[in-house]
mmCIF file of C-alpha atoms and ligand atoms in Angstrom:
data_model
loop_
_atom_site.group_PDB
_atom_site.id
_atom_site.type_symbol
_atom_site.label_atom_id
_atom_site.label_comp_id
_atom_site.label_asym_id
_atom_site.label_seq_id
_atom_site.Cartn_x
_atom_site.Cartn_y
_atom_site.Cartn_z
ATOM 1 C CA MET B 5 -58.723 17.198 20.736
ATOM 2 C CA ASP B 6 -60.777 14.051 20.289
ATOM 3 C CA SER B 7 -63.067 14.734 17.300
ATOM 4 C CA SER B 8 -65.246 11.700 18.084
ATOM 5 C CA ASN B 9 -67.100 13.782 20.677
ATOM 6 C CA LEU B 10 -68.011 16.422 18.128
ATOM 7 C CA THR B 11 -71.232 16.868 16.175
ATOM 8 C CA ILE B 12 -70.447 18.685 12.948
ATOM 9 C CA ALA B 13 -72.994 20.065 10.463
ATOM 10 C CA ILE B 14 -71.724 21.006 7.016
ATOM 11 C CA VAL B 15 -73.936 23.297 4.923
ATOM 12 C CA GLY B 16 -73.363 22.562 1.216
ATOM 13 C CA GLY B 17 -72.513 19.328 -0.590
ATOM 14 C CA GLY B 18 -70.148 20.733 -3.242
ATOM 15 C CA TYR B 19 -66.463 19.825 -3.488
ATOM 16 C CA GLY B 20 -65.611 21.697 -0.295
ATOM 17 C CA GLY B 21 -68.443 20.279 1.796
ATOM 18 C CA LEU B 22 -67.966 16.663 0.660
ATOM 19 C CA ALA B 23 -64.169 16.852 1.036
ATOM 20 C CA ALA B 24 -64.586 18.251 4.554
ATOM 21 C CA ALA B 25 -67.089 15.492 5.356
ATOM 22 C CA LYS B 26 -64.546 12.877 4.271
ATOM 23 C CA ALA B 27 -61.607 14.439 6.136
ATOM 24 C CA LEU B 28 -63.610 14.927 9.343
ATOM 25 C CA SER B 29 -65.239 11.511 9.317
ATOM 26 C CA VAL B 30 -61.787 9.928 8.874
ATOM 27 C CA ALA B 31 -60.801 11.924 11.988
ATOM 28 C CA GLY B 32 -63.748 10.307 13.811
ATOM 29 C CA ALA B 33 -66.242 13.191 14.008
ATOM 30 C CA ASN B 34 -70.014 12.731 13.789
ATOM 31 C CA VAL B 35 -70.707 14.566 10.498
ATOM 32 C CA THR B 36 -73.892 15.452 8.591
ATOM 33 C CA VAL B 37 -73.917 17.351 5.284
ATOM 34 C CA TYR B 38 -77.005 19.421 4.438
ATOM 35 C CA GLU B 39 -77.340 20.098 0.691
ATOM 36 C CA GLN B 40 -80.116 22.197 -0.843
ATOM 37 C CA ALA B 41 -80.296 20.269 -4.133
ATOM 38 C CA SER B 42 -82.443 17.166 -4.425
ATOM 39 C CA GLU B 43 -79.617 15.299 -6.179
ATOM 40 C CA ILE B 44 -75.808 15.545 -6.245
ATOM 41 C CA LYS B 45 -74.732 16.808 -9.656
ATOM 42 C CA GLU B 46 -72.262 19.143 -11.366
ATOM 43 C CA VAL B 47 -72.055 21.089 -14.617
ATOM 44 C CA GLY B 48 -70.456 19.515 -17.688
ATOM 45 C CA ALA B 49 -66.896 20.835 -17.575
ATOM 46 C CA GLY B 50 -63.458 19.703 -16.469
ATOM 47 C CA ILE B 51 -61.064 20.874 -13.766
ATOM 48 C CA GLY B 52 -57.489 20.115 -12.769
ATOM 49 C CA LEU B 53 -56.843 18.593 -9.343
ATOM 50 C CA ARG B 54 -53.408 19.784 -8.226
ATOM 51 C CA PRO B 55 -50.753 17.560 -6.588
ATOM 52 C CA SER B 56 -51.595 18.998 -3.142
ATOM 53 C CA SER B 57 -55.247 17.992 -3.569
ATOM 54 C CA MET B 58 -54.325 14.495 -4.794
ATOM 55 C CA ASP B 59 -52.159 14.186 -1.678
ATOM 56 C CA GLN B 60 -55.158 14.968 0.533
ATOM 57 C CA PHE B 61 -57.194 12.230 -1.170
ATOM 58 C CA ARG B 62 -54.333 9.807 -0.483
ATOM 59 C CA ARG B 63 -54.402 10.767 3.220
ATOM 60 C CA TRP B 64 -58.169 10.181 3.406
ATOM 61 C CA GLY B 65 -58.125 6.844 1.556
ATOM 62 C CA ALA B 66 -59.969 8.423 -1.393
ATOM 63 C CA PHE B 67 -57.117 8.463 -3.923
ATOM 64 C CA ASP B 68 -58.221 5.454 -5.962
ATOM 65 C CA ALA B 69 -61.801 6.708 -6.227
ATOM 66 C CA VAL B 70 -60.586 10.033 -7.686
ATOM 67 C CA ALA B 71 -57.639 8.723 -9.730
ATOM 68 C CA GLY B 72 -59.852 6.017 -11.238
ATOM 69 C CA VAL B 73 -62.008 8.612 -13.025
ATOM 70 C CA SER B 74 -59.318 11.178 -13.889
ATOM 71 C CA ASN B 75 -56.263 11.488 -16.129
ATOM 72 C CA PRO B 76 -52.756 12.313 -14.927
ATOM 73 C CA SER B 77 -51.293 15.285 -16.809
ATOM 74 C CA GLU B 78 -47.593 16.148 -16.804
ATOM 75 C CA SER B 79 -47.704 19.778 -17.940
ATOM 76 C CA PHE B 80 -49.712 22.636 -19.329
ATOM 77 C CA GLU B 81 -49.036 25.040 -22.156
ATOM 78 C CA ILE B 82 -49.968 28.679 -22.770
ATOM 79 C CA LEU B 83 -50.274 29.801 -26.374
ATOM 80 C CA THR B 84 -51.303 32.908 -28.260
ATOM 81 C CA ALA B 85 -54.703 32.995 -29.931
ATOM 82 C CA ASP B 86 -53.080 31.877 -33.181
ATOM 83 C CA ALA B 87 -51.294 28.982 -31.447
ATOM 84 C CA HIS B 88 -47.761 30.317 -30.960
ATOM 85 C CA PRO B 89 -46.319 28.828 -27.744
ATOM 86 C CA ILE B 90 -45.780 31.350 -24.918
ATOM 87 C CA ALA B 91 -44.842 29.124 -21.997
ATOM 88 C CA GLU B 92 -44.863 25.485 -20.967
ATOM 89 C CA GLU B 93 -44.558 24.274 -17.387
ATOM 90 C CA THR B 94 -44.746 21.019 -15.528
ATOM 91 C CA TRP B 95 -47.434 21.222 -12.838
ATOM 92 C CA PRO B 96 -45.992 22.907 -9.720
ATOM 93 C CA GLU B 97 -45.328 20.705 -6.656
ATOM 94 C CA ALA B 98 -45.674 17.369 -8.462
ATOM 95 C CA ASP B 99 -42.210 16.450 -7.136
ATOM 96 C CA VAL B 100 -43.068 17.625 -3.597
ATOM 97 C CA PHE B 101 -46.123 15.357 -3.346
ATOM 98 C CA GLY B 102 -44.938 12.562 -5.625
ATOM 99 C CA VAL B 103 -48.102 12.781 -7.733
ATOM 100 C CA THR B 104 -49.007 14.993 -10.658
ATOM 101 C CA THR B 105 -52.141 16.999 -11.464
ATOM 102 C CA HIS B 106 -55.155 14.915 -12.488
ATOM 103 C CA LEU B 107 -57.716 16.265 -14.965
ATOM 104 C CA ILE B 108 -61.287 15.286 -14.187
ATOM 105 C CA HIS B 109 -64.885 15.852 -15.301
ATOM 106 C CA ARG B 110 -66.710 17.830 -12.611
ATOM 107 C CA GLY B 111 -69.542 15.288 -12.495
ATOM 108 C CA ASP B 112 -67.128 12.361 -12.082
ATOM 109 C CA PHE B 113 -65.348 14.242 -9.296
ATOM 110 C CA ILE B 114 -68.477 14.961 -7.264
ATOM 111 C CA ASP B 115 -69.601 11.318 -7.736
ATOM 112 C CA ALA B 116 -66.175 10.081 -6.563
ATOM 113 C CA LEU B 117 -66.318 12.209 -3.409
ATOM 114 C CA TYR B 118 -69.877 11.111 -2.699
ATOM 115 C CA SER B 119 -68.900 7.452 -3.160
ATOM 116 C CA VAL B 120 -66.269 7.561 -0.387
ATOM 117 C CA LEU B 121 -68.669 8.933 2.258
ATOM 118 C CA PRO B 122 -70.539 6.704 4.678
ATOM 119 C CA GLU B 123 -74.113 6.002 3.600
ATOM 120 C CA GLY B 124 -76.630 8.558 4.888
ATOM 121 C CA MET B 125 -74.073 11.270 5.726
ATOM 122 C CA VAL B 126 -75.480 13.659 3.089
ATOM 123 C CA LYS B 127 -79.030 14.948 3.536
ATOM 124 C CA LEU B 128 -80.372 16.263 0.237
ATOM 125 C CA GLY B 129 -83.275 18.722 -0.095
ATOM 126 C CA HIS B 130 -82.096 20.779 2.918
ATOM 127 C CA ARG B 131 -81.814 24.441 1.976
ATOM 128 C CA LEU B 132 -80.508 26.514 4.860
ATOM 129 C CA GLU B 133 -82.643 29.581 5.521
ATOM 130 C CA LYS B 134 -81.393 30.740 8.903
ATOM 131 C CA ILE B 135 -78.382 30.168 11.134
ATOM 132 C CA THR B 136 -78.207 31.186 14.798
ATOM 133 C CA ASP B 137 -74.859 31.298 16.544
ATOM 134 C CA ASN B 138 -75.472 30.253 20.167
ATOM 135 C CA GLY B 139 -71.836 30.602 21.240
ATOM 136 C CA ALA B 140 -70.845 27.033 22.098
ATOM 137 C CA ASN B 141 -72.971 25.622 19.261
ATOM 138 C CA ALA B 142 -75.126 26.820 16.346
ATOM 139 C CA THR B 143 -78.643 26.077 15.110
ATOM 140 C CA LEU B 144 -79.696 25.632 11.503
ATOM 141 C CA GLU B 145 -83.212 26.134 10.144
ATOM 142 C CA PHE B 146 -84.025 24.670 6.737
ATOM 143 C CA ALA B 147 -86.691 25.558 4.170
ATOM 144 C CA ASN B 148 -88.247 22.093 4.628
ATOM 145 C CA GLY B 149 -89.036 22.944 8.274
ATOM 146 C CA GLU B 150 -86.303 20.821 9.850
ATOM 147 C CA THR B 151 -83.765 22.203 12.333
ATOM 148 C CA ALA B 152 -80.396 20.952 13.556
ATOM 149 C CA THR B 153 -77.975 22.051 16.279
ATOM 150 C CA ALA B 154 -74.286 21.168 16.101
ATOM 151 C CA ASP B 155 -71.087 21.833 18.081
ATOM 152 C CA LEU B 156 -69.516 23.058 14.860
ATOM 153 C CA VAL B 157 -71.184 24.339 11.677
ATOM 154 C CA ILE B 158 -69.091 24.570 8.507
ATOM 155 C CA GLY B 159 -70.479 26.962 5.905
ATOM 156 C CA ALA B 160 -69.480 25.332 2.605
ATOM 157 C CA ASP B 161 -72.413 26.859 0.766
ATOM 158 C CA GLY B 162 -70.580 28.519 -2.099
ATOM 159 C CA ILE B 163 -70.148 32.023 -3.454
ATOM 160 C CA LYS B 164 -73.662 33.145 -2.387
ATOM 161 C CA SER B 165 -73.225 31.676 1.109
ATOM 162 C CA VAL B 166 -76.137 32.167 3.511
ATOM 163 C CA VAL B 167 -73.827 31.368 6.450
ATOM 164 C CA ARG B 168 -71.402 34.114 5.396
ATOM 165 C CA GLU B 169 -74.128 36.658 4.763
ATOM 166 C CA GLN B 170 -76.021 36.051 8.025
ATOM 167 C CA LEU B 171 -73.019 35.859 10.364
ATOM 168 C CA PHE B 172 -69.852 37.312 8.865
ATOM 169 C CA SER B 173 -70.196 39.683 5.919
ATOM 170 C CA ASP B 174 -72.935 41.196 3.777
ATOM 171 C CA GLN B 175 -70.547 41.980 0.884
ATOM 172 C CA GLN B 176 -72.006 40.792 -2.400
ATOM 173 C CA PRO B 177 -70.157 38.878 -5.166
ATOM 174 C CA VAL B 178 -68.142 41.073 -7.542
ATOM 175 C CA PHE B 179 -68.615 40.790 -11.343
ATOM 176 C CA ALA B 180 -65.350 40.182 -13.228
ATOM 177 C CA GLY B 181 -66.570 41.576 -16.570
ATOM 178 C CA GLU B 182 -66.406 38.157 -18.231
ATOM 179 C CA HIS B 183 -68.568 35.247 -19.321
ATOM 180 C CA ALA B 184 -67.511 31.591 -19.160
ATOM 181 C CA TYR B 185 -68.952 29.210 -21.775
ATOM 182 C CA ARG B 186 -68.159 25.591 -20.883
ATOM 183 C CA VAL B 187 -68.982 22.309 -22.592
ATOM 184 C CA VAL B 188 -67.575 18.774 -22.770
ATOM 185 C CA ILE B 189 -67.160 17.565 -26.365
ATOM 186 C CA ASP B 190 -65.865 14.552 -28.279
ATOM 187 C CA ASP B 191 -64.918 16.570 -31.381
ATOM 188 C CA PRO B 192 -62.032 14.640 -33.110
ATOM 189 C CA GLU B 193 -60.222 17.844 -34.135
ATOM 190 C CA CYS B 194 -60.250 19.053 -30.526
ATOM 191 C CA LEU B 195 -59.128 15.654 -29.178
ATOM 192 C CA GLU B 196 -56.229 15.790 -31.631
ATOM 193 C CA MET B 197 -55.108 19.150 -30.166
ATOM 194 C CA VAL B 198 -54.672 17.649 -26.675
ATOM 195 C CA ALA B 199 -53.860 14.037 -27.510
ATOM 196 C CA ASP B 200 -50.667 14.319 -25.430
ATOM 197 C CA GLY B 201 -52.692 14.976 -22.252
ATOM 198 C CA LYS B 202 -51.504 18.570 -21.755
ATOM 199 C CA LEU B 203 -53.945 21.270 -20.723
ATOM 200 C CA ARG B 204 -53.693 24.115 -23.250
ATOM 201 C CA MET B 205 -54.719 27.755 -22.825
ATOM 202 C CA TYR B 206 -54.982 30.046 -25.837
ATOM 203 C CA LEU B 207 -55.037 33.777 -25.079
ATOM 204 C CA GLY B 208 -55.853 36.836 -27.108
ATOM 205 C CA HIS B 209 -58.379 39.529 -28.094
ATOM 206 C CA GLY B 210 -59.803 39.572 -24.540
ATOM 207 C CA THR B 211 -60.640 35.850 -24.703
ATOM 208 C CA LYS B 212 -59.107 32.746 -23.120
ATOM 209 C CA VAL B 213 -59.787 29.278 -24.516
ATOM 210 C CA TYR B 214 -58.969 26.336 -22.233
ATOM 211 C CA LEU B 215 -58.694 22.835 -23.712
ATOM 212 C CA LEU B 216 -58.695 20.344 -20.848
ATOM 213 C CA PRO B 217 -58.295 16.737 -22.025
ATOM 214 C CA LEU B 218 -60.519 14.069 -20.443
ATOM 215 C CA LEU B 219 -58.830 11.299 -22.378
ATOM 216 C CA SER B 220 -60.227 8.311 -20.486
ATOM 217 C CA ARG B 221 -63.703 9.538 -21.523
ATOM 218 C CA GLY B 222 -62.565 10.303 -25.091
ATOM 219 C CA GLN B 223 -63.600 13.916 -24.472
ATOM 220 C CA VAL B 224 -62.267 17.428 -24.012
ATOM 221 C CA SER B 225 -63.562 20.152 -21.736
ATOM 222 C CA PHE B 226 -63.788 23.139 -24.102
ATOM 223 C CA ASP B 227 -63.997 26.370 -22.118
ATOM 224 C CA ILE B 228 -64.151 29.905 -23.475
ATOM 225 C CA THR B 229 -63.819 32.867 -21.097
ATOM 226 C CA ALA B 230 -64.522 36.159 -22.844
ATOM 227 C CA LEU B 231 -64.850 39.801 -21.841
ATOM 228 C CA ASP B 232 -68.504 40.798 -21.539
ATOM 229 C CA ALA B 233 -70.319 43.681 -19.853
ATOM 230 C CA ASP B 234 -73.510 41.683 -19.169
ATOM 231 C CA SER B 235 -73.507 40.749 -15.468
ATOM 232 C CA THR B 236 -76.590 38.457 -15.644
ATOM 233 C CA TRP B 237 -75.647 35.438 -13.463
ATOM 234 C CA ALA B 238 -76.657 32.826 -16.062
ATOM 235 C CA PRO B 239 -76.573 34.687 -19.403
ATOM 236 C CA GLN B 240 -78.182 33.173 -22.501
ATOM 237 C CA VAL B 241 -76.380 33.829 -25.791
ATOM 238 C CA ASP B 242 -76.575 32.120 -29.191
ATOM 239 C CA LEU B 243 -73.854 30.268 -31.088
ATOM 240 C CA ASP B 244 -72.983 33.238 -33.330
ATOM 241 C CA TYR B 245 -72.305 35.280 -30.187
ATOM 242 C CA ILE B 246 -69.917 32.611 -28.866
ATOM 243 C CA VAL B 247 -68.194 32.187 -32.243
ATOM 244 C CA ASN B 248 -67.587 35.940 -32.272
ATOM 245 C CA THR B 249 -65.577 35.667 -29.010
ATOM 246 C CA VAL B 250 -62.960 33.471 -30.764
ATOM 247 C CA LYS B 251 -62.597 35.706 -33.849
ATOM 248 C CA GLY B 252 -58.914 35.785 -34.821
ATOM 249 C CA PHE B 253 -58.121 32.502 -33.016
ATOM 250 C CA ASP B 254 -56.448 29.485 -34.613
ATOM 251 C CA GLU B 255 -58.864 28.229 -37.269
ATOM 252 C CA ARG B 256 -59.225 24.846 -35.541
ATOM 253 C CA ILE B 257 -60.626 26.647 -32.464
ATOM 254 C CA VAL B 258 -62.972 28.712 -34.623
ATOM 255 C CA ASN B 259 -64.200 25.590 -36.419
ATOM 256 C CA ILE B 260 -64.674 23.598 -33.193
ATOM 257 C CA THR B 261 -66.671 26.520 -31.760
ATOM 258 C CA LYS B 262 -68.881 26.664 -34.856
ATOM 259 C CA ARG B 263 -69.698 22.948 -34.369
ATOM 260 C CA LEU B 264 -70.727 23.280 -30.681
ATOM 261 C CA ASP B 265 -74.188 22.168 -29.603
ATOM 262 C CA VAL B 266 -75.192 25.459 -27.996
ATOM 263 C CA SER B 267 -77.934 23.786 -25.940
ATOM 264 C CA ALA B 268 -75.213 21.837 -24.080
ATOM 265 C CA VAL B 269 -73.068 24.885 -23.289
ATOM 266 C CA ASN B 270 -73.044 25.993 -19.638
ATOM 267 C CA MET B 271 -73.048 29.807 -19.583
ATOM 268 C CA ARG B 272 -72.074 31.804 -16.509
ATOM 269 C CA ALA B 273 -71.011 35.332 -15.736
ATOM 270 C CA VAL B 274 -67.727 35.237 -13.799
ATOM 271 C CA TYR B 275 -67.901 36.478 -10.198
ATOM 272 C CA ASP B 276 -65.633 36.375 -7.159
ATOM 273 C CA ILE B 277 -65.786 37.998 -3.706
ATOM 274 C CA ASP B 278 -63.522 40.460 -1.921
ATOM 275 C CA PRO B 279 -61.536 38.895 0.940
ATOM 276 C CA VAL B 280 -63.782 38.253 3.972
ATOM 277 C CA GLU B 281 -62.195 39.639 7.133
ATOM 278 C CA VAL B 282 -63.766 37.235 9.650
ATOM 279 C CA TRP B 283 -64.095 33.558 8.766
ATOM 280 C CA HIS B 284 -65.235 32.105 12.084
ATOM 281 C CA SER B 285 -66.877 32.487 15.481
ATOM 282 C CA ASP B 286 -66.451 29.923 18.291
ATOM 283 C CA SER B 287 -68.745 27.380 16.628
ATOM 284 C CA VAL B 288 -69.214 28.417 12.964
ATOM 285 C CA VAL B 289 -66.613 28.627 10.200
ATOM 286 C CA LEU B 290 -66.492 29.258 6.445
ATOM 287 C CA LEU B 291 -64.815 26.970 3.897
ATOM 288 C CA GLY B 292 -64.298 26.917 0.119
ATOM 289 C CA ASP B 293 -66.040 29.488 -2.070
ATOM 290 C CA ALA B 294 -68.124 30.657 0.914
ATOM 291 C CA ALA B 295 -64.878 31.922 2.450
ATOM 292 C CA HIS B 296 -62.888 32.935 -0.617
ATOM 293 C CA ALA B 297 -64.623 32.545 -4.022
ATOM 294 C CA MET B 298 -62.066 33.486 -6.661
ATOM 295 C CA CYS B 299 -62.001 33.894 -10.433
ATOM 296 C CA HIS B 300 -61.055 30.706 -12.267
ATOM 297 C CA HIS B 301 -58.033 32.042 -14.181
ATOM 298 C CA GLN B 302 -55.583 30.157 -11.944
ATOM 299 C CA GLY B 303 -57.792 27.052 -11.598
ATOM 300 C CA GLN B 304 -57.448 27.152 -7.810
ATOM 301 C CA GLY B 305 -61.008 27.381 -6.439
ATOM 302 C CA ALA B 306 -61.796 23.693 -6.025
ATOM 303 C CA ASN B 307 -58.243 22.924 -4.951
ATOM 304 C CA SER B 308 -58.420 25.586 -2.263
ATOM 305 C CA ALA B 309 -61.674 24.098 -0.963
ATOM 306 C CA ILE B 310 -60.030 20.663 -0.712
ATOM 307 C CA LEU B 311 -56.988 22.042 1.099
ATOM 308 C CA ASP B 312 -59.342 23.906 3.470
ATOM 309 C CA ALA B 313 -61.014 20.564 4.259
ATOM 310 C CA GLY B 314 -57.684 18.951 5.148
ATOM 311 C CA ALA B 315 -56.607 21.976 7.186
ATOM 312 C CA ILE B 316 -59.784 22.069 9.273
ATOM 313 C CA ALA B 317 -59.569 18.355 10.093
ATOM 314 C CA ASP B 318 -55.900 18.719 11.074
ATOM 315 C CA ALA B 319 -56.601 21.802 13.184
ATOM 316 C CA LEU B 320 -59.357 20.007 15.126
ATOM 317 C CA THR B 321 -57.049 17.068 15.806
ATOM 318 C CA GLU B 322 -54.188 19.296 16.960
ATOM 319 C CA ALA B 323 -56.009 21.986 18.990
ATOM 320 C CA ALA B 324 -57.352 21.778 22.545
ATOM 321 C CA SER B 325 -60.774 23.257 21.691
ATOM 322 C CA VAL B 326 -63.021 24.083 18.709
ATOM 323 C CA PRO B 327 -62.413 27.879 18.933
ATOM 324 C CA GLU B 328 -58.660 27.288 19.042
ATOM 325 C CA ALA B 329 -58.887 24.962 16.022
ATOM 326 C CA LEU B 330 -60.940 27.475 14.015
ATOM 327 C CA ALA B 331 -58.407 30.224 14.741
ATOM 328 C CA ALA B 332 -55.531 27.940 13.681
ATOM 329 C CA TYR B 333 -57.347 26.893 10.483
ATOM 330 C CA THR B 334 -58.017 30.529 9.554
ATOM 331 C CA ALA B 335 -54.417 31.560 10.316
ATOM 332 C CA LYS B 336 -53.170 28.810 8.029
ATOM 333 C CA ARG B 337 -55.552 29.153 5.094
ATOM 334 C CA LYS B 338 -56.643 32.813 4.891
ATOM 335 C CA PRO B 339 -53.280 34.359 3.884
ATOM 336 C CA VAL B 340 -52.923 31.754 1.107
ATOM 337 C CA THR B 341 -56.435 32.226 -0.274
ATOM 338 C CA ASP B 342 -56.322 36.054 0.078
ATOM 339 C CA GLU B 343 -53.318 35.943 -2.254
ATOM 340 C CA LEU B 344 -54.975 33.475 -4.651
ATOM 341 C CA GLN B 345 -58.056 35.699 -4.801
ATOM 342 C CA ARG B 346 -55.790 38.628 -5.694
ATOM 343 C CA ILE B 347 -53.825 36.910 -8.449
ATOM 344 C CA SER B 348 -56.913 35.161 -9.820
ATOM 345 C CA ARG B 349 -58.409 38.588 -10.539
ATOM 346 C CA GLN B 350 -55.585 39.193 -12.979
ATOM 347 C CA GLY B 351 -56.092 37.959 -16.509
ATOM 348 C CA TRP B 352 -53.050 36.779 -18.353
ATOM 349 C CA ASN B 353 -51.576 39.925 -19.847
ATOM 350 C CA GLU B 354 -47.898 40.171 -20.726
ATOM 351 C CA ASP B 355 -46.654 41.307 -17.319
ATOM 352 C CA GLU B 356 -48.776 38.787 -15.488
ATOM 353 C CA VAL B 357 -47.481 35.876 -17.577
ATOM 354 C CA ASN B 358 -43.983 37.103 -16.863
ATOM 355 C CA ASP B 359 -44.705 37.214 -13.128
ATOM 356 C CA VAL B 360 -45.809 33.606 -13.158
ATOM 357 C CA PHE B 361 -43.189 32.334 -15.627
ATOM 358 C CA PRO B 362 -40.135 34.576 -15.167
ATOM 359 C CA GLY B 363 -37.918 34.782 -18.224
ATOM 360 C CA GLN B 364 -40.451 33.186 -20.535
ATOM 361 C CA LYS B 365 -41.946 36.340 -22.028
ATOM 362 C CA PRO B 366 -41.432 35.854 -25.764
ATOM 363 C CA ALA B 367 -41.965 38.325 -28.570
ATOM 364 C CA THR B 368 -45.047 36.387 -29.654
ATOM 365 C CA MET B 369 -46.797 37.522 -26.473
ATOM 366 C CA ALA B 370 -47.538 40.800 -28.175
ATOM 367 C CA ALA B 371 -49.832 38.915 -30.527
ATOM 368 C CA ALA B 372 -51.822 37.609 -27.573
ATOM 369 C CA GLN B 373 -52.732 41.133 -26.517
ATOM 370 C CA GLY B 374 -54.682 41.823 -29.747
HETATM 371 C C1 FAD Z 7 -66.349 29.058 -14.931
HETATM 372 C C2 FAD Z 7 -65.648 28.421 -13.764
HETATM 373 C C3 FAD Z 7 -64.525 27.624 -13.971
HETATM 374 C C4 FAD Z 7 -63.829 27.073 -12.891
HETATM 375 N N1 FAD Z 7 -62.734 26.307 -13.107
HETATM 376 C C5 FAD Z 7 -62.027 25.791 -12.068
HETATM 377 C C6 FAD Z 7 -60.865 24.991 -12.255
HETATM 378 O O1 FAD Z 7 -60.448 24.731 -13.384
HETATM 379 N N2 FAD Z 7 -60.205 24.537 -11.162
HETATM 380 C C7 FAD Z 7 -60.637 24.800 -9.891
HETATM 381 O O2 FAD Z 7 -59.991 24.365 -8.917
HETATM 382 N N3 FAD Z 7 -61.744 25.534 -9.660
HETATM 383 C C8 FAD Z 7 -62.435 26.037 -10.722
HETATM 384 N N4 FAD Z 7 -63.561 26.776 -10.502
HETATM 385 C C9 FAD Z 7 -63.956 27.081 -9.127
HETATM 386 C C10 FAD Z 7 -64.677 25.928 -8.470
HETATM 387 O O3 FAD Z 7 -65.780 25.513 -9.255
HETATM 388 C C11 FAD Z 7 -65.172 26.385 -7.091
HETATM 389 O O4 FAD Z 7 -64.130 27.036 -6.411
HETATM 390 C C12 FAD Z 7 -65.629 25.182 -6.287
HETATM 391 O O5 FAD Z 7 -66.755 24.628 -6.901
HETATM 392 C C13 FAD Z 7 -65.950 25.619 -4.849
HETATM 393 O O6 FAD Z 7 -66.483 24.520 -4.144
HETATM 394 P P1 FAD Z 7 -67.435 24.781 -2.888
HETATM 395 O O7 FAD Z 7 -67.813 23.443 -2.423
HETATM 396 O O8 FAD Z 7 -66.778 25.721 -1.959
HETATM 397 O O9 FAD Z 7 -68.675 25.580 -3.475
HETATM 398 P P2 FAD Z 7 -69.786 25.066 -4.519
HETATM 399 O O10 FAD Z 7 -69.194 24.158 -5.527
HETATM 400 O O11 FAD Z 7 -70.481 26.288 -5.004
HETATM 401 O O12 FAD Z 7 -70.777 24.204 -3.626
HETATM 402 C C14 FAD Z 7 -71.642 24.821 -2.721
HETATM 403 C C15 FAD Z 7 -72.767 23.847 -2.419
HETATM 404 O O13 FAD Z 7 -73.596 24.412 -1.414
HETATM 405 C C16 FAD Z 7 -74.939 24.234 -1.786
HETATM 406 N N5 FAD Z 7 -75.712 25.324 -1.150
HETATM 407 C C17 FAD Z 7 -75.683 26.634 -1.467
HETATM 408 N N6 FAD Z 7 -76.516 27.339 -0.673
HETATM 409 C C18 FAD Z 7 -77.086 26.437 0.176
HETATM 410 C C19 FAD Z 7 -78.031 26.547 1.223
HETATM 411 N N7 FAD Z 7 -78.580 27.735 1.563
HETATM 412 N N8 FAD Z 7 -78.384 25.423 1.903
HETATM 413 C C20 FAD Z 7 -77.833 24.211 1.573
HETATM 414 N N9 FAD Z 7 -76.948 24.048 0.558
HETATM 415 C C21 FAD Z 7 -76.563 25.155 -0.120
HETATM 416 C C22 FAD Z 7 -74.936 24.307 -3.306
HETATM 417 O O14 FAD Z 7 -76.079 23.695 -3.875
HETATM 418 C C23 FAD Z 7 -73.658 23.566 -3.622
HETATM 419 O O15 FAD Z 7 -73.852 22.169 -3.758
HETATM 420 C C24 FAD Z 7 -64.282 27.321 -11.574
HETATM 421 C C25 FAD Z 7 -65.434 28.095 -11.350
HETATM 422 C C26 FAD Z 7 -66.112 28.632 -12.430
HETATM 423 C C27 FAD Z 7 -67.351 29.464 -12.177
#
């Protein structure tokens, strides 16, 4: 169908919402993004953008904006807590898409996406309070008193999605029994550990430590994910508490942790959602974490949101009507993300590492179970 006749409202200006705005505006649609925050910003941490996501940026003419603030990475390594190698892999699908994974600071990524959108497309300070599905279109009511009606509303409003809760499912997020402590540092000892550009994950004693190099910034995203029974959404713990989560780890990791500026550490309890059975009506659809929030153990949440954005734009171009496009988008993306939600709930115990890297289960893995 011809997307230029469509008015599309996207609720949420995170990775999913901004990527969808780019993909749909390239396809010619009349797009507005409504974001609750008064400024576009992200937490201080890094993520990996997979080859399939980099390929989408290339299709949308956004590759240079993203590549210019990220670092290509050839492979990643999994190690025990005391730094014995368990497995090393090149990033999957780099050969398929002819581009490798790029590691990026979350703030740089959101800025890059924002920079490739037409001026005025994102309306800040618009917190959705109510959505009404009118059948052929839907109406949004915001906390600031404004309203908007669009032929298609995309709910890209994250794990606590108002769109999902009011129209599709009242299931609440599920606590994973873990905390994530994330901070970007320029600690020389940490930079030395990832000077080759590989992402490294150290596993053991119920804790995972991710070192994600941001070499063009001279920094490393230092992320600790540790078992914890406290389900408070944004927990507050002190440095001794964090240091205790890396007890028994390689002494460099212990020392780096002891040197952290705790006031800069982003602390979050880890949550996902159960698969949502219905993603769309005839004029409203879910995308990104709103549709399929998943634990971060596979690093697939942001990538899935970007692939959703490409899939929805393609479906609208190929289908004869909006309802047909939304059904095609869901049929394409839901089986993939249902499976990613399932495997992302797994930690990285011995069997799970073996599932992902067949034949690479070494004796040292036992040490990682600690
Ligand atoms: C600890 C941790 C580590 C992670 N690591 C990785 C990783 O390495 N790789 C990876 O791919 N993914 C990772 N993720 C997942 C990734 O961050 C998410 O999957 C991704 O941010 C989802 O993007 P989104 O746009 O769907 O949702 P969000 O990023 O949550 O964006 C939703 C947007 O909607 C806005 N919004 C919410 N409610 C309203 C409302 N009512 N009205 C208007 N606006 C609203 C919010 O302000 C926000 O801007 C991680 C997540 C966590 C918690």
